Short mmCIF file of C-alpha atoms in Angstrom, two decimals:
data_model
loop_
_atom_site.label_atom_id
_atom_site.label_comp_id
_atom_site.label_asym_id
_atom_site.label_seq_id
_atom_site.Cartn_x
_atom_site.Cartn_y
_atom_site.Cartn_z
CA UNK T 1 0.00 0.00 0.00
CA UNK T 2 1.10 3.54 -0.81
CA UNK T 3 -0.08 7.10 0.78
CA UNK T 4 -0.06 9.49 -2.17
CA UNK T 5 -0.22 13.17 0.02
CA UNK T 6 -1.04 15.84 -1.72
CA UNK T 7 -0.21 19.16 -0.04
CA UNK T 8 -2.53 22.18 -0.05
CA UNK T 9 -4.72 24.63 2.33
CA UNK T 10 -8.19 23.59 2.57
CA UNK T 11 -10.69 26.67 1.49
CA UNK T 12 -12.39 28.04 -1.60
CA UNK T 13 -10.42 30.83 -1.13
CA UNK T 14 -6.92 28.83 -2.04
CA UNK T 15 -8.33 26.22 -4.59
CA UNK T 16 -6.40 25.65 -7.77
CA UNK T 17 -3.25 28.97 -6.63
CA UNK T 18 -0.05 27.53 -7.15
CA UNK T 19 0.26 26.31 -3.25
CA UNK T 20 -2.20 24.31 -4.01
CA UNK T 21 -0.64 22.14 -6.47
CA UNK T 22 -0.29 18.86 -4.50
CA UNK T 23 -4.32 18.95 -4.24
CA UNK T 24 -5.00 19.27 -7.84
CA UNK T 25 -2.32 16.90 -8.49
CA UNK T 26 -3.83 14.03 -5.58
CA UNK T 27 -7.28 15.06 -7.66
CA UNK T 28 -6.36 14.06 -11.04
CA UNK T 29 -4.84 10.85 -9.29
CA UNK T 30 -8.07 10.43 -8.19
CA UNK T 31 -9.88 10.89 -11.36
CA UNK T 32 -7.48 8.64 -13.07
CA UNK T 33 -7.69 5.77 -10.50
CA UNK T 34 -11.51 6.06 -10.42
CA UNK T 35 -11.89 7.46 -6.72
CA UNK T 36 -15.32 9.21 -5.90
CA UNK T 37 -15.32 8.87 -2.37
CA UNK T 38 -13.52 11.27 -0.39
CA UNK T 39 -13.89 10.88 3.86
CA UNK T 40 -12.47 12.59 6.63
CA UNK T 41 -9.77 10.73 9.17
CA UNK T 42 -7.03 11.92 10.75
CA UNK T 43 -7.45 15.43 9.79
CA UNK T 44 -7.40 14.58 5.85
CA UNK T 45 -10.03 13.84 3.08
CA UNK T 46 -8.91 10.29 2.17
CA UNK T 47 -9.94 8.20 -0.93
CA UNK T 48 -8.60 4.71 -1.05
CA UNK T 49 -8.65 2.86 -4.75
CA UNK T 50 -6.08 0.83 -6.11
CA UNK T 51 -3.69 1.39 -9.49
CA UNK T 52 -2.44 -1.73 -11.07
CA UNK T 53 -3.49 -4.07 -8.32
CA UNK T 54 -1.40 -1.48 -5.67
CA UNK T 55 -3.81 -0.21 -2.95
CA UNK T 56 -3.63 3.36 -2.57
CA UNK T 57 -5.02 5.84 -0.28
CA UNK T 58 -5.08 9.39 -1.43
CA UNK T 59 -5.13 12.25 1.12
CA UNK T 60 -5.34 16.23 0.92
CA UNK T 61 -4.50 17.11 5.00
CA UNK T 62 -7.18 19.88 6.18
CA UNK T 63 -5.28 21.48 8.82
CA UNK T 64 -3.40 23.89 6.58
CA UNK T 65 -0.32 23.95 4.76
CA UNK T 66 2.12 24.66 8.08
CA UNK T 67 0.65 21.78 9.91
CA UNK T 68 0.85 19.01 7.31
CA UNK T 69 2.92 16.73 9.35
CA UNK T 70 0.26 16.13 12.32
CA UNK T 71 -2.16 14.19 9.45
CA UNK T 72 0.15 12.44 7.40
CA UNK T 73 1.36 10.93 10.64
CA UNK T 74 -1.24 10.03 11.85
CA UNK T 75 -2.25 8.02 8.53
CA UNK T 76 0.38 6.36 8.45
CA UNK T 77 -0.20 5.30 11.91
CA UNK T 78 -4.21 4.57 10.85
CA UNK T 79 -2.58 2.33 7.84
CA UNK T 80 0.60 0.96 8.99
CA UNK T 81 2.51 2.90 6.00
CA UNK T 82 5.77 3.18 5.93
CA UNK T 83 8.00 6.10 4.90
CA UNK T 84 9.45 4.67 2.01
CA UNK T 85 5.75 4.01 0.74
CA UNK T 86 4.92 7.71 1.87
CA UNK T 87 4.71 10.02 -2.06
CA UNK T 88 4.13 14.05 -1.57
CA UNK T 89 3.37 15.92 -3.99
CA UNK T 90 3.56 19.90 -3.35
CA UNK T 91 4.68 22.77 -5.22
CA UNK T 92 8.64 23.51 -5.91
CA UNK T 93 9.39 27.24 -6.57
CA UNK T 94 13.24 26.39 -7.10
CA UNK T 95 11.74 24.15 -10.69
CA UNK T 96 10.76 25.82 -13.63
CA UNK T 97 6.67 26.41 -13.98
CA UNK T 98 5.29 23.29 -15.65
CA UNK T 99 7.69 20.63 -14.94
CA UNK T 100 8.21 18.60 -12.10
CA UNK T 101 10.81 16.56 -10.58
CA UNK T 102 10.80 13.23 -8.48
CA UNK T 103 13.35 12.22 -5.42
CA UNK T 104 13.41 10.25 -2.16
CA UNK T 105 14.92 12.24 0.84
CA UNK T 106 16.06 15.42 1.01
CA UNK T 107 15.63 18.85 2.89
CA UNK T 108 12.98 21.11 3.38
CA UNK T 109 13.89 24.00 0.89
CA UNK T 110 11.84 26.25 3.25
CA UNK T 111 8.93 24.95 2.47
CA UNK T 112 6.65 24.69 5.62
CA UNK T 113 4.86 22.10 4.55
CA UNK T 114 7.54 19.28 4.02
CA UNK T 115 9.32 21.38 7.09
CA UNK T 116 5.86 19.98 9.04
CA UNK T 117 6.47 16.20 7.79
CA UNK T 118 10.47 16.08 8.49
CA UNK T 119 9.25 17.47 12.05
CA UNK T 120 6.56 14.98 12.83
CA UNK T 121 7.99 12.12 10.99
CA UNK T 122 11.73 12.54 12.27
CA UNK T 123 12.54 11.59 8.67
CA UNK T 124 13.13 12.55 5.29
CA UNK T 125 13.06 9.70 3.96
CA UNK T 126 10.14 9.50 1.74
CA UNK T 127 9.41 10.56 -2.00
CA UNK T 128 8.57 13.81 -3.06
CA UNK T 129 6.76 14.58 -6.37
CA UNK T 130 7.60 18.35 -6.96
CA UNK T 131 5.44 20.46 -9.30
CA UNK T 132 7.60 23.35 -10.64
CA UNK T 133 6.34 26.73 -9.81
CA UNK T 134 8.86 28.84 -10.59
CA UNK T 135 9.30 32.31 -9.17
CA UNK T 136 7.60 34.95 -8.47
CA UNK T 137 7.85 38.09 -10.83
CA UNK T 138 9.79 40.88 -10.00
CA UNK T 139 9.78 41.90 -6.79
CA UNK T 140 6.53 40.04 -5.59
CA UNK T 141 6.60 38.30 -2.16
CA UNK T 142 6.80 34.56 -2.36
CA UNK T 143 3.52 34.53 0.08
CA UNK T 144 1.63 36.33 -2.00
CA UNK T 145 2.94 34.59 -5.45
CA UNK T 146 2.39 30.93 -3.92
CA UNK T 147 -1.48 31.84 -3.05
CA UNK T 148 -2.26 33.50 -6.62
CA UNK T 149 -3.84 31.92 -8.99
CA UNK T 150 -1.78 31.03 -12.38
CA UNK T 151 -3.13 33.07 -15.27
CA UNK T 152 -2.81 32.72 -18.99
CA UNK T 153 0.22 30.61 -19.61
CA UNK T 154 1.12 30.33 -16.13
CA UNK T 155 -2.44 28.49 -15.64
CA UNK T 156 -1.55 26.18 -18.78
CA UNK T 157 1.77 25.37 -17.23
CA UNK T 158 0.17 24.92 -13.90
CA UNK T 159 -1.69 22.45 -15.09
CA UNK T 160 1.00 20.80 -17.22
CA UNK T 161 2.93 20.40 -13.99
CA UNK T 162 -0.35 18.92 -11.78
CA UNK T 163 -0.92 16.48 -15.19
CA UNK T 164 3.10 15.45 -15.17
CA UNK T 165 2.61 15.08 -10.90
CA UNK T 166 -0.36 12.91 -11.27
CA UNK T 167 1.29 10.44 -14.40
CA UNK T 168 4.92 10.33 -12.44
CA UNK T 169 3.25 9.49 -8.76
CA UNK T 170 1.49 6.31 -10.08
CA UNK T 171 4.50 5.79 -12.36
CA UNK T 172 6.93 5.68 -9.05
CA UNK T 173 4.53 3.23 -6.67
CA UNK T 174 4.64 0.45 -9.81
CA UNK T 175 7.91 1.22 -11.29
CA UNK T 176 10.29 2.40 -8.90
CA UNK T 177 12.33 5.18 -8.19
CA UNK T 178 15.17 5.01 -10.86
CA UNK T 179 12.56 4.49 -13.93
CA UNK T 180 10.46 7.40 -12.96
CA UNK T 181 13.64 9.49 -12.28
CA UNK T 182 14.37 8.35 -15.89
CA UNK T 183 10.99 9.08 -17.25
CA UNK T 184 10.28 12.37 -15.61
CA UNK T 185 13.43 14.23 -14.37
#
């Protein structure tokens, strides 16, 4: 079994900006494994389904972007997964907009979200899906750049990234690390 994570804040105000991208990417999953059910535990809307005969449970944590770590936790408590069956996909403002890049382990990068997992897991030992971003124009703050929403060609590269995030996630849990790396990077 895998936990696919993808990171967002919960809210109408923050669907579909650019922090958000681990939630649209976790929904396409969803869409392409044939998901419909979506339940609350452990602080996260979870879907379970299964790709290829893997079981998967999908989960967007509710409790905010800065406070990711307390959920996934405690799923992989609820379903005994380990961290090297543990996928996040979030947004990655250091990868150009509409690509995306796949690794196990690593730092934080100063984003709070995986800074919340590395906390509560005492690890960083888990794979990260990372949906390029890019940065912010000019002198815009990074705060206010990673809760915009994409426009024009930054929307179709959004969602170039969130369609890449969503083929390379299932591609890692049946093919392995070094394919995907291959495939995607």
């Amino acid at each position: 079994m895998f936990l696919i994570v993808g990171l967002g804040n919960p809210g109408e105000e923050y669907e579909h900006t650019r922090h958000n991208a681990g939630f649209d990417t976790v929904d396409k999953i969803a869409s392409e494994i044939g998901v419909r059910y979506w339940k609350n535990e452990c602080g996260a809307l979870t879907g379970k389904g299964a790709y290829h005969d893997i079981d998967v449970v999908l989960a967007k944590p509710q409790s905010y972007m800065n406070t990711s770590g307390g959920p996934v936790k405690q799923l992989m408590n609820a379903y005994g997964v380990s961290p090297d069956h543990l996928v996040v996909i979030h947004d990655e403002l250091d990868i150009d907009s509409g690509t995306i890049r796949v690794k196990f382990g690593g730092g934080h990068a100063g984003h709070n979200g995986l800074r919340s997992i590395c906390d509560k897991l005492g690890t960083r030992d888990w794979f990260r899906v990372r949906c390029g971003i890019g940065r912010p124009p000019g002198r815009m703050l990074v705060a206010d750049y990673v809760l915009s929403l994409p426009k024009k060609d930054a929307a179709d590269d959004f969602a170039q990234a969130t369609d890449l995030g969503c083929e390379a996630a299932l591609f890692l849990i049946e093919h392995g690390l070094e394919k995907t790396q291959q495939k995607f990077n």
